[in-house]
CSV table of C-alpha atoms in Angstrom, one decimal:
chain,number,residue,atom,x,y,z
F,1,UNK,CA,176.5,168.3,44.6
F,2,UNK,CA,174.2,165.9,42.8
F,3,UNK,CA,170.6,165.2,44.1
F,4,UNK,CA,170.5,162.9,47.4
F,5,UNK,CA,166.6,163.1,48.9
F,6,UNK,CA,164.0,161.2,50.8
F,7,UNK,CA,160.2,162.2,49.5
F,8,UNK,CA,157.9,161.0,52.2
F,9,UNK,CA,155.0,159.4,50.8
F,10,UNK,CA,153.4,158.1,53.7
F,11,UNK,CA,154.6,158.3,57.4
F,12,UNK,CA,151.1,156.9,59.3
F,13,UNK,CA,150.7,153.7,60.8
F,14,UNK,CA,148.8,150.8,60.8
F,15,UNK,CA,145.2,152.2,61.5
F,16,UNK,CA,144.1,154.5,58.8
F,17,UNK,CA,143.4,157.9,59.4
F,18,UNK,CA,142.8,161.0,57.8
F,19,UNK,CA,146.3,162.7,58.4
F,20,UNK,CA,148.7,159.9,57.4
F,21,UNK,CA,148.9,157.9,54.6
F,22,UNK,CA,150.4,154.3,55.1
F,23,UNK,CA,154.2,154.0,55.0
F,24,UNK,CA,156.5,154.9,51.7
F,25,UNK,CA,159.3,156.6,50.8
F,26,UNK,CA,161.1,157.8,47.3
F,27,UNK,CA,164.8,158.0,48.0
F,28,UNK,CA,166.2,159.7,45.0
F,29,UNK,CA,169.8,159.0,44.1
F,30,UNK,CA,171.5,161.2,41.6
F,31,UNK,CA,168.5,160.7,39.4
F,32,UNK,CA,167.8,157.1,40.4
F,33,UNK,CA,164.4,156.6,42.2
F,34,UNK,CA,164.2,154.0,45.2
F,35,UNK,CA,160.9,152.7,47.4
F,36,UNK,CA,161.5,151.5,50.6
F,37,UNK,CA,158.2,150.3,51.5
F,38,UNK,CA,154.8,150.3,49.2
F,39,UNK,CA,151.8,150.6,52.0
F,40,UNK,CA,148.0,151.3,50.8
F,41,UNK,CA,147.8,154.3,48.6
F,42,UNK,CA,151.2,155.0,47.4
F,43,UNK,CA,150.3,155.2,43.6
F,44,UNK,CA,148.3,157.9,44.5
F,45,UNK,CA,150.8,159.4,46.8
F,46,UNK,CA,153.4,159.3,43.2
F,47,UNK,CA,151.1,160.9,41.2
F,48,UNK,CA,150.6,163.6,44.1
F,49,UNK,CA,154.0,164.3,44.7
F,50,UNK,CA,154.7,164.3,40.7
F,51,UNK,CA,157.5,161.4,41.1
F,52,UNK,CA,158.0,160.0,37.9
F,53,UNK,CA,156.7,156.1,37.8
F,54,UNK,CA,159.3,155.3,34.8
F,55,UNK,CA,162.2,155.9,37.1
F,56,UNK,CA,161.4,153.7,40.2
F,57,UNK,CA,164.3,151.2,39.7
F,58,UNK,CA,163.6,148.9,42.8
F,59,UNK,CA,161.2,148.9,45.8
F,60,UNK,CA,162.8,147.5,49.4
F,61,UNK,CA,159.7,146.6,52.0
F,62,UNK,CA,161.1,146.2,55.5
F,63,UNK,CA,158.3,143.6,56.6
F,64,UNK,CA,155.5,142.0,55.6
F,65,UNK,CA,152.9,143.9,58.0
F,66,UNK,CA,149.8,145.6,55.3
F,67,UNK,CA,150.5,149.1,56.1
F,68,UNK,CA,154.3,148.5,54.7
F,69,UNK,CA,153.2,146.3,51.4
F,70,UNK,CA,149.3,146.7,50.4
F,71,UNK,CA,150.2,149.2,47.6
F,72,UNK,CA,152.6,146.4,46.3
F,73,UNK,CA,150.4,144.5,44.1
F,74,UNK,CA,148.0,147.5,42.9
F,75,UNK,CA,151.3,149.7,41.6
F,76,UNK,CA,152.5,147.0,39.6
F,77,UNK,CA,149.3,146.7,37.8
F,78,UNK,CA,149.4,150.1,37.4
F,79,UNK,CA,153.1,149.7,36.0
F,80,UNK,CA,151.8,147.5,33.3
F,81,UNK,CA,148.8,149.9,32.4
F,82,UNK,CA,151.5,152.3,31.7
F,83,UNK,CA,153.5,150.4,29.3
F,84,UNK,CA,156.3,149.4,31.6
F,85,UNK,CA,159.1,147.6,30.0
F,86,UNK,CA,162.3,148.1,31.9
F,87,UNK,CA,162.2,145.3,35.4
F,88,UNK,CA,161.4,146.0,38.4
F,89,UNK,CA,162.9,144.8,41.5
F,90,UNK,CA,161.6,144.3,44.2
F,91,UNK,CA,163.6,143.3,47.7
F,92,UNK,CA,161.9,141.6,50.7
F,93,UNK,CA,161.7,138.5,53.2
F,94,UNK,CA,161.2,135.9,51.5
F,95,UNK,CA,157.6,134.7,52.6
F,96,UNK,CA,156.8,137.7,50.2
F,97,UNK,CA,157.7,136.1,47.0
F,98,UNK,CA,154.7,133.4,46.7
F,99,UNK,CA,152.4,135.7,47.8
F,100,UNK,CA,153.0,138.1,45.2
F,101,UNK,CA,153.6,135.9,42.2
F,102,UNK,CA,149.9,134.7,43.5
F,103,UNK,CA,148.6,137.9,43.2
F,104,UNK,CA,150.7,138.8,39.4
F,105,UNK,CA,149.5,135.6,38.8
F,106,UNK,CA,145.7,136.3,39.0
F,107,UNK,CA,145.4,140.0,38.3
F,108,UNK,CA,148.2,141.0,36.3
F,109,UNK,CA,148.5,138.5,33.8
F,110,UNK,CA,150.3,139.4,30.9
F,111,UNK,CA,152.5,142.5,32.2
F,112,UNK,CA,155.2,143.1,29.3
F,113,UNK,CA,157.9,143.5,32.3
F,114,UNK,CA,159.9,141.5,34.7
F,115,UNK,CA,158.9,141.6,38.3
F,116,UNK,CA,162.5,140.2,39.8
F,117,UNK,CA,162.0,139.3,43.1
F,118,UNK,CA,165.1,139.4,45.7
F,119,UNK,CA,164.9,137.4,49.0
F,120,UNK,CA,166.2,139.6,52.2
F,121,UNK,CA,167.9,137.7,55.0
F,122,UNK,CA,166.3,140.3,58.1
F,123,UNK,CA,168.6,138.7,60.6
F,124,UNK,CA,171.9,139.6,58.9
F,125,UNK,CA,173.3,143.0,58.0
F,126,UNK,CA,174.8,142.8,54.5
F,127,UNK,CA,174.7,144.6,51.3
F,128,UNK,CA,172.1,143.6,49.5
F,129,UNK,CA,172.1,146.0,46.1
F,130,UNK,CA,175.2,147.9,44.7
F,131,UNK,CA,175.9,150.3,41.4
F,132,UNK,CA,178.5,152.6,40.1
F,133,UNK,CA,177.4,155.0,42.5
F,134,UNK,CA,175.4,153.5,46.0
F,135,UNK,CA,175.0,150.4,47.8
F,136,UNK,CA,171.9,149.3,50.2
F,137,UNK,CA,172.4,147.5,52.9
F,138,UNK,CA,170.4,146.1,55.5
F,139,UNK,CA,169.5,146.5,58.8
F,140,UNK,CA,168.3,143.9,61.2
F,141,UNK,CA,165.6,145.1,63.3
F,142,UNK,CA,163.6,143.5,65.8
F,143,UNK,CA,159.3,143.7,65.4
F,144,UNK,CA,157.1,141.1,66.1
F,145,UNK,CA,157.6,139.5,62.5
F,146,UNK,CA,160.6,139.2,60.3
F,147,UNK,CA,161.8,143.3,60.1
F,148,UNK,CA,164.7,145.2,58.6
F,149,UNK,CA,165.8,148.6,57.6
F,150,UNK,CA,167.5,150.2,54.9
F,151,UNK,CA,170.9,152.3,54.6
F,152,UNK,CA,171.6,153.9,51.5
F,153,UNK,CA,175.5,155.3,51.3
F,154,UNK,CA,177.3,156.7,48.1
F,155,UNK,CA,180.2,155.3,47.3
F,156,UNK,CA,183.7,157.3,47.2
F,157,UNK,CA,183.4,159.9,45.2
F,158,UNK,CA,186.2,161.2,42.4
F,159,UNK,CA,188.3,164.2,43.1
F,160,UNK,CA,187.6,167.7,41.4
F,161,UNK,CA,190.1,169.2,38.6
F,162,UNK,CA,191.7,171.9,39.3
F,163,UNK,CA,191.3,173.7,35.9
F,164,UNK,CA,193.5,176.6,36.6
F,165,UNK,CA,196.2,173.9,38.0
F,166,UNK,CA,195.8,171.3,34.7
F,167,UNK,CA,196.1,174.1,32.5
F,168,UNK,CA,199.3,175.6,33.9
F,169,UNK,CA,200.9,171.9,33.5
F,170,UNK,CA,199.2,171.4,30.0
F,171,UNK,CA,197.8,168.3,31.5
F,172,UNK,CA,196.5,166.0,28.7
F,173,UNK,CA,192.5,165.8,28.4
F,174,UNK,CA,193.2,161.9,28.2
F,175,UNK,CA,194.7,161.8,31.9
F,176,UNK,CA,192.1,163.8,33.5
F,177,UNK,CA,189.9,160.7,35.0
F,178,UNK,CA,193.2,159.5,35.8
F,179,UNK,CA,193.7,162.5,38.0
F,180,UNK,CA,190.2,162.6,39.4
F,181,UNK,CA,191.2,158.7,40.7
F,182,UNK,CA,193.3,159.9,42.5
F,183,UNK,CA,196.8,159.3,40.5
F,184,UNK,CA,200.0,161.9,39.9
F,185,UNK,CA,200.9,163.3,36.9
F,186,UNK,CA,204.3,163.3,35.8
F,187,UNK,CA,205.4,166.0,33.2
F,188,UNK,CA,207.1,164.9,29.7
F,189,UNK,CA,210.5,165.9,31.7
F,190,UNK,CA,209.7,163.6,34.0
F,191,UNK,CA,208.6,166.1,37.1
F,192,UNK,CA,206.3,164.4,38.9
F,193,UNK,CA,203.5,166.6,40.2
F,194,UNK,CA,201.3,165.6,42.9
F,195,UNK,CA,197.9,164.7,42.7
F,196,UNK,CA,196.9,167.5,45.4
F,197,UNK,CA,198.5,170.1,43.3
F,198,UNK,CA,196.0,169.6,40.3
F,199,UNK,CA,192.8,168.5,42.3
F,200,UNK,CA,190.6,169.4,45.2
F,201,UNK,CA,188.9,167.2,47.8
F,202,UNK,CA,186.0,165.4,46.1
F,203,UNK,CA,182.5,165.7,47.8
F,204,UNK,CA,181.7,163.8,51.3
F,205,UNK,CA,179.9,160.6,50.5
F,206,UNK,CA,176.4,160.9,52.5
F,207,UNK,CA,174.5,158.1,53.7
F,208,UNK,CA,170.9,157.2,54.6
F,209,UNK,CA,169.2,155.3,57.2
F,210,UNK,CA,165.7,153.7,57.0
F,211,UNK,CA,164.6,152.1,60.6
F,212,UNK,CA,160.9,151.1,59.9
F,213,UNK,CA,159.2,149.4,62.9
F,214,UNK,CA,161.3,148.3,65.5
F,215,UNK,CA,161.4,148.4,69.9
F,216,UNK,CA,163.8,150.2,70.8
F,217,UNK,CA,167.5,148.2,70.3
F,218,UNK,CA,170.3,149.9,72.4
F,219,UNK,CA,173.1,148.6,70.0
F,220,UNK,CA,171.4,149.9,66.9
F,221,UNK,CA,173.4,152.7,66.4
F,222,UNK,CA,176.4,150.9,65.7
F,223,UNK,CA,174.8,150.1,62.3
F,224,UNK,CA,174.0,153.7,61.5
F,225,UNK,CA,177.1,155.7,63.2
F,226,UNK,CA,177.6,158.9,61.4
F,227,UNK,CA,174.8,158.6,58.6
F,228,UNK,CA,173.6,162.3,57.7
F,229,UNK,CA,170.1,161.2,57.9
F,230,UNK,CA,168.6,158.5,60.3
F,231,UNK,CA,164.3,157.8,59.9
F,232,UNK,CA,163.8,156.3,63.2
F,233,UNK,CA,160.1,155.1,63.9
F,234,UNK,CA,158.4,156.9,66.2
F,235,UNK,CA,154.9,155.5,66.8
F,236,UNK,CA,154.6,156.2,70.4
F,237,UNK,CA,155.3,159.0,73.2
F,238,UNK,CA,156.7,158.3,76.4
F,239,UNK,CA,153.0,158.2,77.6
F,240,UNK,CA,152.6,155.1,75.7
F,241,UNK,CA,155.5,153.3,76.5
F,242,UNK,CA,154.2,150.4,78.0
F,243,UNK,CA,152.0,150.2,74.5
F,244,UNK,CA,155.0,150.7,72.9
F,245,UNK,CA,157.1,147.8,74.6
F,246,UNK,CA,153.7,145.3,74.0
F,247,UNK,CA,153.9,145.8,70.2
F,248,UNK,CA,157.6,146.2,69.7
F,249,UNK,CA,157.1,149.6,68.5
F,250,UNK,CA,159.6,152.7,69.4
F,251,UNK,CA,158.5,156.1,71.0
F,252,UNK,CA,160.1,159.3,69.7
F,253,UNK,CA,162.5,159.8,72.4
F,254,UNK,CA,163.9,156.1,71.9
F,255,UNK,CA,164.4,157.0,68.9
F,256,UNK,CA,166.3,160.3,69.5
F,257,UNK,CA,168.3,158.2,71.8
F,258,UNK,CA,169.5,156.0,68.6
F,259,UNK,CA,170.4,159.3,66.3
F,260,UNK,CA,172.4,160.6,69.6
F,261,UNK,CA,173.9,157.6,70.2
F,262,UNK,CA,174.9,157.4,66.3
F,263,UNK,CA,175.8,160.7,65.6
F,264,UNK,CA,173.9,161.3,62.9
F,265,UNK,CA,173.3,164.7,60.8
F,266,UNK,CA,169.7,164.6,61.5
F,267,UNK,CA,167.0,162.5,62.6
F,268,UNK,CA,163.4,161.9,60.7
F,269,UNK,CA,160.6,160.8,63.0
F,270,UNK,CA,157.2,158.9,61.7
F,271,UNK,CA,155.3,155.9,61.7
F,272,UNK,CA,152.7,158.0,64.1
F,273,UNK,CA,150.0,156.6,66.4
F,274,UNK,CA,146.2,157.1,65.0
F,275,UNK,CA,145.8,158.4,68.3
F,276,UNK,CA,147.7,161.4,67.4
F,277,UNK,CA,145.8,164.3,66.2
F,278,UNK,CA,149.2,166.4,66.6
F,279,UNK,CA,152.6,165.0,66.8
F,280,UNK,CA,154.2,167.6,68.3
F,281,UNK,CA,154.7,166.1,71.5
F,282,UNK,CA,156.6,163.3,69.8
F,283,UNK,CA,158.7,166.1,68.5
F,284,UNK,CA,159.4,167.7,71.7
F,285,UNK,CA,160.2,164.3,73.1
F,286,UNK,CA,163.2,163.9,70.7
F,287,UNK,CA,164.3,167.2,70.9
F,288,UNK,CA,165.1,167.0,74.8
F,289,UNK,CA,167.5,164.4,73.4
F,290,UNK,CA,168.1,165.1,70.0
F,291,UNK,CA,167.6,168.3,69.0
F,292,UNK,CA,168.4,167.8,64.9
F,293,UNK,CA,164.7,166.3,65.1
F,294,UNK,CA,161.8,166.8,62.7
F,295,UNK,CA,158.4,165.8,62.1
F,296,UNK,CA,157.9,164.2,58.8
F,297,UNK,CA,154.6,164.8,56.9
F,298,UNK,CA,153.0,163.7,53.6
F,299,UNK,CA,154.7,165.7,50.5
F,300,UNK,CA,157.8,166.6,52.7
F,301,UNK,CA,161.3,166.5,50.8
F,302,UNK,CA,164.7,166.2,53.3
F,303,UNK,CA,168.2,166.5,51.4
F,304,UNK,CA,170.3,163.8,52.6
């Protein structure tokens, strides 16, 4: 099964500390590199975590807060430093897009590739990005500014060939994509022999979910039912609730509440409180509801 990953780059919040970095994450798509968010840091956090910059096709930011979008500006610079010719896109609301041609404008003049900016409706879920093999789509969320989140889901995948099967029939190389499509096969005599006979069951499609900051929304898990991996924010415990409801912000067993609700694979938690030291009572908070729970951390790598 081909590559499908999430490296966590950053799963802190808003105040710095000496534990999290700001918020970023590679998701890795059959050799295609994706950022959802770029917060303070995260060139550093690449060359940490060895994640080739060459490969980063597009970054998403859910929201315009400085702990999602500070390493923005200094990454493309760096970009450009490199030598970087192929575009980048870049997804977000679009109060984003003046601000940042501002910033190009004044301290990377002269880059020798395209910054392409994409305006992101938060308030509507729709795909926003498709290829041969995935589409993004987003998430509305609800934070004290303009938010979204991010689902990542393969598209259908193409049956395998039953060599052994193909061979016995003397199937034709040409009609093998044919057959992986999902198409019979009917013999020079005219037997027609069925496409289940001379293929298997092609691999499940998985899917991703990104929920950056958000308060808690009871109907969110119709948008991410079934994913194999949910990130949920998780800034708060339950002792902080009432902080949590102030600034629109999620604890950990909200959040364990959406992946139940959902059904997902697994659930990611992060977007921790500075006044955290250890998260593990976050952790044991999602796990009374939703015990496929984990901690994320800085140089972690989930499969999807």
């Amino acid at each position: 099964m081909e590559p499908f990953r999430v490296h966590i780059l950053g799963c802190g919040s808003a105040l710095p500390t000496l534990n999290h970095h700001a918020s970023s994450q590679v998701v890795e798509v059959r050799e295609k590199l994706f950022m959802i968010d770029c917060g303070e840091g995260t060139q550093l956090q690449l060359r940490k975590n060895r994640i080739r910059f060459t490969k980063l096709q597009a970054v998403f930011i859910s929201h315009l807060h400085g702990d999602h979008c500070f390493g923005l500006i200094g990454m493309i610079s760096t970009f450009g430093m490199l030598g970087r010719t192929a575009p980048l896109h870049v997804y977000a609301h679009e109060a984003l897009e003046p601000i940042l041609k501002s910033q190009m404008e004044f301290f990377c003049n002269g880059l020798e590739f395209e910054v392409v900016f994409h305006s992101v409706d938060t308030l509507k879920h729709a795909v926003i990005y498709e290829d041969r093999s995935i589409t993004v789509e987003t998430i509305p969320l609800q934070h004290r500014i303009p938010t979204c989140g991010y689902l990542f889901r393969e598209k259908p995948k193409q049956r395998h060939i039953n060599r052994e099967m193909v061979n016995c029939f003397e199937v034709p190389i040409s009609q093998l994509n044919n057959l992986r499509a999902g198409m019979d096969w009917t013999t020079p005599e005219g037997k027609l022999i069925p496409n289940e006979r001379l293929t298997t069951p092609p691999d499940p499609s998985r899917a991703y979910a990104y929920c950056s900051d958000t308060r808690y929304i009871p109907t969110l898990y119709k948008l991410v039912e079934g994913v194999d991996t949910l990130y949920h924010e998780s800034t708060y415990a339950d002792d902080n609730a009432a902080r949590a409801k102030l600034y629109w912000h999620s604890t950990a067993r909200q959040a364990a509440m959406v992946a139940r609700e959902a059904h997902v694979g697994k659930l990611l938690l992060g977007h921790f409180s500075a006044r955290y030291d250890n998260e593990k009572c976050l952790l044991d908070e999602a796990k009374e509801v939703f015990k496929n729970s984990f901690l994320t951390n800085e140089g972690m790598v989930f499969d999807v």
